[in-house]
Coordinates of C-alpha atoms and ligand atoms in Angstrom, one line a residue:
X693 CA 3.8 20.6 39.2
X694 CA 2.0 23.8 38.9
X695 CA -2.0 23.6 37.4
X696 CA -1.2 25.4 34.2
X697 CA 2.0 24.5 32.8
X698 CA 3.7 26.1 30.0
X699 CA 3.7 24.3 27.1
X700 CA 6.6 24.5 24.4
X701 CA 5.5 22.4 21.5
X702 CA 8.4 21.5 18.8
X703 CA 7.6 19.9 15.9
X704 CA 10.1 19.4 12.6
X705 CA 8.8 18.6 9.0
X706 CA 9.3 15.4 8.2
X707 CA 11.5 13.8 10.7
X708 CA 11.5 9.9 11.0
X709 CA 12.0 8.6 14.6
X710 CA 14.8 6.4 13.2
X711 CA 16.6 9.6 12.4
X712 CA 16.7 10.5 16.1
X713 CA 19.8 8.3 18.1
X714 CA 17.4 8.2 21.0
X715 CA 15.0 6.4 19.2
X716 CA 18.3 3.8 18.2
X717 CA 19.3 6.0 14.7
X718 CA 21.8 4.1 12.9
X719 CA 22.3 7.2 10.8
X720 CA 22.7 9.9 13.0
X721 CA 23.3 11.5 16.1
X722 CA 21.0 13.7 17.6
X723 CA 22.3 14.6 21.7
X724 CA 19.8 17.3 22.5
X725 CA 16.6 15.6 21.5
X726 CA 18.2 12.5 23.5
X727 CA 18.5 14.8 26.1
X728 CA 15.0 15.6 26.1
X729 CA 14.3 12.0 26.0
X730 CA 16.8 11.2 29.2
X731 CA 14.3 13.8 31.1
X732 CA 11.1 12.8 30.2
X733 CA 9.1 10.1 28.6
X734 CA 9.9 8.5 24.6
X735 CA 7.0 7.0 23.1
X736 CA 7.4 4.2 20.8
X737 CA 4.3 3.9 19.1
X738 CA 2.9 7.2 17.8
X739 CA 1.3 7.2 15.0
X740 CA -0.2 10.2 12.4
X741 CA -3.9 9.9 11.1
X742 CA -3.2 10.9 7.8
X743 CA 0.9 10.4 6.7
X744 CA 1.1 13.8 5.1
X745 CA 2.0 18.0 6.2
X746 CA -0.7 20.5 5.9
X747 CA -3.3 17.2 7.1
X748 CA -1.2 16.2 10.0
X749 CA -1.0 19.9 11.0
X750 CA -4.4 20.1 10.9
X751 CA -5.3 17.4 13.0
X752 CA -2.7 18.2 15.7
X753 CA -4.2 21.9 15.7
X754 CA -8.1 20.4 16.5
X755 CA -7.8 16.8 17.7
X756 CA -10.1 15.8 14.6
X757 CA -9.6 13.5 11.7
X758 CA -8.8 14.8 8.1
X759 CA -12.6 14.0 7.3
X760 CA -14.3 15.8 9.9
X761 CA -11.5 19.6 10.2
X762 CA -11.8 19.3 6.4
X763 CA -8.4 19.4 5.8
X764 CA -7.8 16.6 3.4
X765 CA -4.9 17.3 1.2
X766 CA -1.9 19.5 0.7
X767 CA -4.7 22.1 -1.1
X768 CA -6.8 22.6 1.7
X769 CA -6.8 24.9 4.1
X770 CA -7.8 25.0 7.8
X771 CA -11.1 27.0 8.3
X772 CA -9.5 29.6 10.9
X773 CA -13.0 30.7 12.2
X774 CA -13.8 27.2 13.3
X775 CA -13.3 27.3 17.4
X776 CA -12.0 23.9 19.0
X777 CA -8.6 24.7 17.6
X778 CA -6.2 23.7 20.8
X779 CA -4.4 27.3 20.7
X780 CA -8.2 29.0 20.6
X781 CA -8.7 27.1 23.7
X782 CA -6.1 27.8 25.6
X783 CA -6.2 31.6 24.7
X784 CA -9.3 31.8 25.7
X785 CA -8.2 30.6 29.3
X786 CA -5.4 32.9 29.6
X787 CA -2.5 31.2 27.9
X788 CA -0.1 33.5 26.1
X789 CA 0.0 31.8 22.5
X790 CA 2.2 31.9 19.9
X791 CA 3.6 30.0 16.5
X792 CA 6.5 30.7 14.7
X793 CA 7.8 28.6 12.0
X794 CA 6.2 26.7 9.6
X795 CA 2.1 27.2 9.5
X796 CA 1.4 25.0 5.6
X797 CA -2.0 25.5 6.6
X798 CA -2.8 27.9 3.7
X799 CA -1.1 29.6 1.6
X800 CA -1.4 33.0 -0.4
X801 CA -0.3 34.6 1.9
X802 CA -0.9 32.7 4.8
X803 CA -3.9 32.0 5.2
X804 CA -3.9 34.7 8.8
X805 CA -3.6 31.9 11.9
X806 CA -6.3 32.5 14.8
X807 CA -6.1 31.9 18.4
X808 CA -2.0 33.2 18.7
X809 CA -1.3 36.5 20.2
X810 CA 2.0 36.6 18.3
X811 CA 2.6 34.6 15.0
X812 CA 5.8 34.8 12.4
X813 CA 5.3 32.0 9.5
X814 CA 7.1 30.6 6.7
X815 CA 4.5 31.2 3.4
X816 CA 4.2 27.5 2.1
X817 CA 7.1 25.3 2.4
X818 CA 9.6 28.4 3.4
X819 CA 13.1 28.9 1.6
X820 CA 16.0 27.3 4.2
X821 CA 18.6 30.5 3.6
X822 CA 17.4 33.9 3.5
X823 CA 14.1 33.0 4.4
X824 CA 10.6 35.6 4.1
X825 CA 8.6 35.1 7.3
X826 CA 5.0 36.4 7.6
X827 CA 4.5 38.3 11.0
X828 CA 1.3 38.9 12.2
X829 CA 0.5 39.6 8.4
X830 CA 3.7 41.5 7.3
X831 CA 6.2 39.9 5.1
X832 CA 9.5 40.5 6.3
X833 CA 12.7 38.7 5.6
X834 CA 15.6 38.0 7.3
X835 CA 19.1 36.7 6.7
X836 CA 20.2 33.3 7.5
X837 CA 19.4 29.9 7.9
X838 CA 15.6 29.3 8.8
X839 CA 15.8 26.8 11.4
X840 CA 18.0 29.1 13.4
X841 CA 15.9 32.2 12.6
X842 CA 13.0 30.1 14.1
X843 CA 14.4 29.2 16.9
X844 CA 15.8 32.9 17.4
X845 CA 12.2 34.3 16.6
X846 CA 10.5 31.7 19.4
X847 CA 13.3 32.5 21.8
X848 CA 12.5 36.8 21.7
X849 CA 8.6 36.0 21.8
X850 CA 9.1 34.1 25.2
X851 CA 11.4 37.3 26.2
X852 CA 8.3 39.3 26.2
X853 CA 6.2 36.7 28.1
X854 CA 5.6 38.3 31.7
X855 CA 5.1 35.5 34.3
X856 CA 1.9 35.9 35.4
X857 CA 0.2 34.2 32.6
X858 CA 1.1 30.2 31.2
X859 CA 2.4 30.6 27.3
X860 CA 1.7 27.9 24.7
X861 CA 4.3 28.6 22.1
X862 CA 4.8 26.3 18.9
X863 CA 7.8 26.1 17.3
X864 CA 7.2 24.7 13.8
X865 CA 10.5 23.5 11.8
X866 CA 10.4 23.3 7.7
X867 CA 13.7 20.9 8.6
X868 CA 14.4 18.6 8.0
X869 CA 11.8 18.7 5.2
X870 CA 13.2 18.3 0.9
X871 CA 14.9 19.9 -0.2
X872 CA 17.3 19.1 2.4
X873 CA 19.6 22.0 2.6
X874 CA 22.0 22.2 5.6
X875 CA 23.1 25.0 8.0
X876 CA 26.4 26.1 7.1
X877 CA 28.2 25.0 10.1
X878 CA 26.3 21.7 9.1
X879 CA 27.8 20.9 5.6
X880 CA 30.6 18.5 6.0
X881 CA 29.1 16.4 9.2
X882 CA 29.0 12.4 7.9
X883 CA 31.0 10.6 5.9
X884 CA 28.6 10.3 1.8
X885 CA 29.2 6.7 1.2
X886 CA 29.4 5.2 4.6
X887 CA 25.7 5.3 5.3
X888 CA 24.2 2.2 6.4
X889 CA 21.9 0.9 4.5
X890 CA 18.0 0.0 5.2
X891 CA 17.7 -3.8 4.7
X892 CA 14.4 -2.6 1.9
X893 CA 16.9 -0.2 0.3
X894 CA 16.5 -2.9 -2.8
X895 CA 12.8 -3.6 -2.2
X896 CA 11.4 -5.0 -5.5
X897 CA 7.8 -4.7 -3.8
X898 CA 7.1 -8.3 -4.7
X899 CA 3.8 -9.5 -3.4
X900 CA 2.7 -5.8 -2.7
X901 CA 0.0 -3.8 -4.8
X902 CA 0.0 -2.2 -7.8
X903 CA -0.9 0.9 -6.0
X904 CA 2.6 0.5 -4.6
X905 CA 4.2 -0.8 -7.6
X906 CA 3.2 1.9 -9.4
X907 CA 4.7 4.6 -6.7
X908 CA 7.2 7.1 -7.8
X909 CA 9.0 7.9 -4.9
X910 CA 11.7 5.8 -5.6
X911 CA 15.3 7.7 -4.5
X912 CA 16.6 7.7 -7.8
X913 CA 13.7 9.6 -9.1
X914 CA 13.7 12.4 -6.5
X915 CA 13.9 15.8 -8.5
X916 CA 17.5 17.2 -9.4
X917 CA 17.4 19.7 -6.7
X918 CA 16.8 17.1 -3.9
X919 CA 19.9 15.4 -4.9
X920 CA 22.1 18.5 -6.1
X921 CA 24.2 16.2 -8.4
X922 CA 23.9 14.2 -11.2
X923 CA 25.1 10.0 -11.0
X924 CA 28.2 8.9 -11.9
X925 CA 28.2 7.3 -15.8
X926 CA 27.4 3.7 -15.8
X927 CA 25.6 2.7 -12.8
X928 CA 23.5 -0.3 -12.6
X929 CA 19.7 0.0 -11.2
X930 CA 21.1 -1.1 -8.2
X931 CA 24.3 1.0 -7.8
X932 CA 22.1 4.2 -8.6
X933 CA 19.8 3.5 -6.2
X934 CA 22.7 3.0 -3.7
X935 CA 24.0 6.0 -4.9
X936 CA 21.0 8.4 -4.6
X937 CA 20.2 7.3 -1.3
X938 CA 24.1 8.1 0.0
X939 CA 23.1 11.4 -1.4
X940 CA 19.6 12.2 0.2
X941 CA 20.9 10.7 4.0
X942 CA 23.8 12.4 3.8
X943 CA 22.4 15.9 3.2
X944 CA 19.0 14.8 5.1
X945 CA 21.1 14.1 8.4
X946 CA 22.8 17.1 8.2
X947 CA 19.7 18.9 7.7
X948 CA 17.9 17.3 10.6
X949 CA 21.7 18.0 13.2
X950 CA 20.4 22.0 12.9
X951 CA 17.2 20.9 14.9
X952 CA 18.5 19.4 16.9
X953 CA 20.5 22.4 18.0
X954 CA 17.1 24.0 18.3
X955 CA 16.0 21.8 20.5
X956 CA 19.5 22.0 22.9
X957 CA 18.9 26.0 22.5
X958 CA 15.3 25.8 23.7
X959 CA 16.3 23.7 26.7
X960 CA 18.7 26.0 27.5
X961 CA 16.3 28.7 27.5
X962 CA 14.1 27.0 30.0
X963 CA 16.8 26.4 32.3
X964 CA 18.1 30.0 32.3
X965 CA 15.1 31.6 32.7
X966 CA 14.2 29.2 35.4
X967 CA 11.1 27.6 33.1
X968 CA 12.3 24.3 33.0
X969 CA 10.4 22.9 36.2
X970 CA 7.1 24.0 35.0
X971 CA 7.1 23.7 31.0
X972 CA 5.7 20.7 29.3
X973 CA 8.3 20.5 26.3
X974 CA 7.1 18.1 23.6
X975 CA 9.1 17.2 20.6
X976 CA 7.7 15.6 17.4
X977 CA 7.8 15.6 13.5
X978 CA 4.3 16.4 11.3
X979 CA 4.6 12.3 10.4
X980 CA 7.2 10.3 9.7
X981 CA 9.6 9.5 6.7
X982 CA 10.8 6.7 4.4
X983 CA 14.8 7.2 4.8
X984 CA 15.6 5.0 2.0
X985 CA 13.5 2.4 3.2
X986 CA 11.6 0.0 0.5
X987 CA 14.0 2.2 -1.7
X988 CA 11.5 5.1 -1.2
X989 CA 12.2 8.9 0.1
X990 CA 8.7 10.5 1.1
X991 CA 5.8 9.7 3.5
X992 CA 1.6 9.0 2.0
X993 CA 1.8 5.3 2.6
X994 CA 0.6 3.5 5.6
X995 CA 3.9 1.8 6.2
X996 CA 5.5 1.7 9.3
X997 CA 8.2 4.5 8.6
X998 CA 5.8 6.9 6.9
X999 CA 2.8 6.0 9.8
X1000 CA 5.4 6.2 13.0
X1001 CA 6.0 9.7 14.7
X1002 CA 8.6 10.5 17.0
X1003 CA 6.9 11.7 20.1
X1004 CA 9.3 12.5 23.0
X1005 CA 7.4 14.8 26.2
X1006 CA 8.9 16.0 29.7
X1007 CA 7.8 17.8 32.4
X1008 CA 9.4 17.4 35.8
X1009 CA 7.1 16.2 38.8
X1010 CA 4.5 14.5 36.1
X1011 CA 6.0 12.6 33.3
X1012 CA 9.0 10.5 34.7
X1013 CA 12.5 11.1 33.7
X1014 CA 13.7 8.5 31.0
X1015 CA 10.9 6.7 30.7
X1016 CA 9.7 4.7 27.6
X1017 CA 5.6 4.4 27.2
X1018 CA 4.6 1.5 24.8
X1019 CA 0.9 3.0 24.3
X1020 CA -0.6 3.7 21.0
X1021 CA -0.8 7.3 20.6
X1022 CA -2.3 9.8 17.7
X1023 CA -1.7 13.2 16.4
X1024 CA -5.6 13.0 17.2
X1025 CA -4.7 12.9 20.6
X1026 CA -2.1 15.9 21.2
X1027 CA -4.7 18.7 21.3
X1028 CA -6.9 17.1 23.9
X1029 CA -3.6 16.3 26.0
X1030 CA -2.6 19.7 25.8
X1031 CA -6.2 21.2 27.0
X1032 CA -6.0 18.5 29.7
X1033 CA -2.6 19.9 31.2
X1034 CA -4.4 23.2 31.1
X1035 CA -6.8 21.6 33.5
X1036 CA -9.5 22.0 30.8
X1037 CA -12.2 19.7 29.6
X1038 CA -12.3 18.4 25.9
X1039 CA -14.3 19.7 23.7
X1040 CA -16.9 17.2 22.7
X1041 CA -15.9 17.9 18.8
X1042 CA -11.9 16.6 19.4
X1043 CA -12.2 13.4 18.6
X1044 CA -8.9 12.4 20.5
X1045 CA -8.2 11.5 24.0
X1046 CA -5.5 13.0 26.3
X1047 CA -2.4 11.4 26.8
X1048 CA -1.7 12.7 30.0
X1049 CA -1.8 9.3 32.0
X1050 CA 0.1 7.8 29.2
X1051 CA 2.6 10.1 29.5
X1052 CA 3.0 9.4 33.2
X1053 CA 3.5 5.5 32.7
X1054 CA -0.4 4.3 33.5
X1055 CA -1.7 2.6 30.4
X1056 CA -5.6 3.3 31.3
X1057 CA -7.6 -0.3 30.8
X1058 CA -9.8 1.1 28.2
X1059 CA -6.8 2.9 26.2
X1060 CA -7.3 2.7 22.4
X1061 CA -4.8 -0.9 20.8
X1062 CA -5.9 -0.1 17.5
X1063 CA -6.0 2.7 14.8
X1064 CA -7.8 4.2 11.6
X1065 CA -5.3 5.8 9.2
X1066 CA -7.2 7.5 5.3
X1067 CA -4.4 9.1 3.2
X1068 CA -7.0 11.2 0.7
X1069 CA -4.7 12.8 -1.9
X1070 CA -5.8 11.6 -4.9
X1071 CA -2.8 10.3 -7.2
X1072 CA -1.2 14.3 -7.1
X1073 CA 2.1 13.8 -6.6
X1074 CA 4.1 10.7 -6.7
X1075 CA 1.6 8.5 -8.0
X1076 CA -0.1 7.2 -4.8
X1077 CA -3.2 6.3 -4.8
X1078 CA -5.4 7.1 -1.4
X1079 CA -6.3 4.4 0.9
X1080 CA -7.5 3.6 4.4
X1081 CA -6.5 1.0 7.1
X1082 CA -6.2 0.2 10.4
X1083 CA -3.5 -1.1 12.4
X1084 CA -3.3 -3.0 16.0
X1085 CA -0.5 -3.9 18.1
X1086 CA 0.5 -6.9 15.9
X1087 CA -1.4 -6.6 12.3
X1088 CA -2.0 -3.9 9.1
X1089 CA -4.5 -3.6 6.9
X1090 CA -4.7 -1.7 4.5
X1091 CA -7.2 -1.1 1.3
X1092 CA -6.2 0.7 -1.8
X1093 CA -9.4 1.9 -3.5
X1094 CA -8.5 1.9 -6.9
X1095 CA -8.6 4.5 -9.7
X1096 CA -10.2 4.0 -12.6
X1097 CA -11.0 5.4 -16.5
X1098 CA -13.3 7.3 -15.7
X1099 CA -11.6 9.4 -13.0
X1100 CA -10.5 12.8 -14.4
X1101 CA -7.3 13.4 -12.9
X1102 CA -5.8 10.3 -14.2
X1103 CA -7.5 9.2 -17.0
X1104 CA -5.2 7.2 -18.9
X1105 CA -4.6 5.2 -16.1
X1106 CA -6.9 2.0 -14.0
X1107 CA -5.6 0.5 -10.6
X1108 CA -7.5 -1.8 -9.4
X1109 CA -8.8 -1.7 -5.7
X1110 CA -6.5 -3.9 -3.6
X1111 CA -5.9 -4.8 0.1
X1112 CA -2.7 -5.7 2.0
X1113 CA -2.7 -7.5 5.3
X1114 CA 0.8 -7.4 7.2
X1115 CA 1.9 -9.4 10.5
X1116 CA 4.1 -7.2 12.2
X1117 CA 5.5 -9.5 14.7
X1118 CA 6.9 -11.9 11.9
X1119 CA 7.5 -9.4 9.4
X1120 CA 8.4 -6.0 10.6
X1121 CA 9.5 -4.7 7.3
X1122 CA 6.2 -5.3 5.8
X1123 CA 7.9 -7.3 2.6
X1124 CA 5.1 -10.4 2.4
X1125 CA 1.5 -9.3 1.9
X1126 CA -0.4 -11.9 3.6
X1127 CA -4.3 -10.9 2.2
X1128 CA -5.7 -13.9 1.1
X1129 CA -3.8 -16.4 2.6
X1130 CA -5.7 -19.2 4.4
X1131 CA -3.1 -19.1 7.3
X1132 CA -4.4 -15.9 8.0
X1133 CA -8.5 -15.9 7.5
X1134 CA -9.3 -15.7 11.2
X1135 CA -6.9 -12.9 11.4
X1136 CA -7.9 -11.0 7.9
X1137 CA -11.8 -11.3 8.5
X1138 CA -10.5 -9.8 12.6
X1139 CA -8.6 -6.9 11.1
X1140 CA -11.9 -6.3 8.2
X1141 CA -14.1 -5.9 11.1
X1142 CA -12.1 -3.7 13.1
X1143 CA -11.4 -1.4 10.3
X1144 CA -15.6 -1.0 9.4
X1145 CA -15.6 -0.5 13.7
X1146 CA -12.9 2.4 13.4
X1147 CA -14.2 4.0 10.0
X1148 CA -17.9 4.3 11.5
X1149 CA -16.5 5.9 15.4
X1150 CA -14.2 8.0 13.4
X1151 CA -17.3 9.4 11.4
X1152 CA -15.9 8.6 8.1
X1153 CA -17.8 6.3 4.8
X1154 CA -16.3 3.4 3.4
X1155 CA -14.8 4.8 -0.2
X1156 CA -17.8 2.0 -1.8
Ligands
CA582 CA1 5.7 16.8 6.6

């Protein structure tokens, strides 16, 4: 393997691992990420910081938590100027950097990205057909469908790449992100109807919250133009529910098949211009997804569909072909692992580690078995309220810190603060909130400690 790799970084908007066959989809089919996957390593437990876009991106981009880049909430955006960003780094050490795609880390117009030689991004969420792009500062638009224009755009950068110099090039996906709109060629892949169903499809959220009682992200409630039709006449709560989420897989699977192209079209790139042996090719998603799951569309929560990433990485000679790592890794960590392929040293401010000998199978003895997770956005959209928790191999907890009266955004409304405690091992689907119970003290006053641990090396305060 040569000492500075290229590194091609993919990552879609909103893709849940169990959309992705090589991660054992039971919706979908996805051969080109599984490809990927066949040649290098699939992680199964990577996990986001902060379950939510503009955040995540954030995070990825300087191996910091929410708290500490600033980048809380959908409304904030990334302080450019500030320097351990991981495509500043690598610039500055001769990398030919570039992002095309989706940038959400600003908005009007977009907020001008630092660090990339070349960059040609979406303004906000992007329009799927017909999309306007922002490169290097100009608005231009082009015809077509915007995961293909992406992929078309990335593909004519790397054609003006000379050799001499590594490239770091991220290709940034709004798909398969809402409103879930399919490439033509896309439109009539699946059968509406014959979806299987998540066994939570019907969660009644019974010993849960109120913080997730009181969530709107329900299927059925999903705007009009997220589900393109209206319900047949005289369905039950059950049968609509059904219903809607028949409509959002069907169109969210065919959404998600044009990235997967992307990815086959990138890999084929590689191997044609003989870039395959030294690229480190990394696929991902900004977080993960609730795909009908507790009845739910959307990300926020800590839950295990929202929290989980897909994370699948190759590179020939380092990362072994078709292997699956178990370790716990972070969005926190991907900026520090791609500095440390660039041979250079972490900046003291990432607070991440590298993943590099994770990625080639050696679980270091010292390797992190727990994480911090604080979702800050404070009841603006879908009614969730922020919280904090921290999850090991085997347990969850997670505190909801309440709104109440007095608070200006929602004052008609008081949730009170609340914790959850889940055991993953007996109860994967997190459907029986065990906080309180005597069975699990020893555990519950464990997992209490280890969050005030995580909260004070993470930097961040206790919301009391
Ligand atoms: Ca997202």
């Amino acid at each position: 393997m040569p000492s500075r790799p290229n590194i091609l970084f993919i990552m879609s908007d909103d893709h849940a691992a169990h959309a992705i066959s090589a991660y054992g989809s039971k919706v979908n089919n996805t051969p080109h990420i599984d490809r990927l996957a066949s040649e290098g390593a699939r992680l199964t437990n990577t996990f986001c910081t902060n379950a939510i876009c503009t955040p995540s991106r954030a995070t990825i981009l300087t191996g910091q938590y929410s708290h500490v880049n600033g980048v809380l909430t959908l409304d904030d955006e990334i302080d450019s100027s500030r320097r351990v960003q991981s495509q500043k780094i690598l610039a500055a050490a001769g990398y030919k950097t570039a992002i095309v795609g989706k940038w959400h880390l600003g908005n009007n117009p977009p907020s001008n990205p630092q660090g990339f030689d070349y960059w040609n991004v979406l303004p906000g969420q992007g329009d799927y057909n017909d999309p306007t792009f922002f490169e290097m500062g100009e608005k231009v638009q082009y015809e077509g469908y915007v995961t293909d224009i992406i992929t078309e755009k990335a593909t004519e950068w790397l054609d003006t790449v000379d050799g001499d110099d590594p490239f770091f090039l991220m290709v940034h996906h709004k798909a398969p992100h809402s409103s879930w709109i399919p490439a033509k060629r896309h439109e009539n892949l699946g059968v509406e109807g014959e979806f299987p169903e998540p066994e939570t499809l019907q969660d009644d959220y019974e010993t849960r919250s109120q913080a997730v009682k009181m969530s709107s992200i329900q299927i059925e409630d999903t705007r009009k133009e997220n589900l393109k039709f209206d319900p047949p006449p005289g369905l039950n709560q059950e049968e609509l529910r059904s219903w809607a989420y028949q409509r959002y897989i069907t169109d969210y699977t065919r959404t998600v098949q044009a990235v997967d192209d992307s990815v086959g079209t990138l890999l084929d790139y590689l191997d044609e211009h003989n870039l395959a042996d030294n690229t480190l090719v990394v696929y991902t998603s900004d977080q993960g997804m609730f795909l009908g799951d507790h009845g739910w569309h959307d990300k926020r929560f800590m839950y295990e569909e929202s929290l989980r990433m897909p994370f699948i990485a190759k590179l020939p000679g380092e990362i072994p072909a078709g292997s699956v790592v178990e370790g716990m890794l972070l969005n926190l960590d991907f900026a520090p692992t791609f500095l440390d392929y660039a041979g250079i040293e972490r900046p003291g401010e990432m607070q991440g580690e590298s993943a590099r000998g994770l990625l080639r199978g050696e679980v270091p003895d010292d390797w992190r078995s727990s994480l911090y997770y604080r979702y800050w956005m404070h009841l603006q959209g879908h009614r969730i309220v922020p919280h904090y928790g921290v999850r090991n191999e085997r347990y969850k907890l997670i505190y909801y810190y309440g709104v109440t009266t007095e608070d200006t955004r929602m004052p008609d409304l008081e949730i009170p603060d609340e914790w959850e405690l889940y055991d993953l091992e007996e109860d994967p689907n997190e459907l029986n909130n065990v906080y309180g119970n005597p069975e699990y003290a020893a555990v519950q006053a464990e997992m209490l400690a280890e969050l005030d641990r995580l909260q004070a090396e993470a930097g961040d305060t206790p919301r009391h």
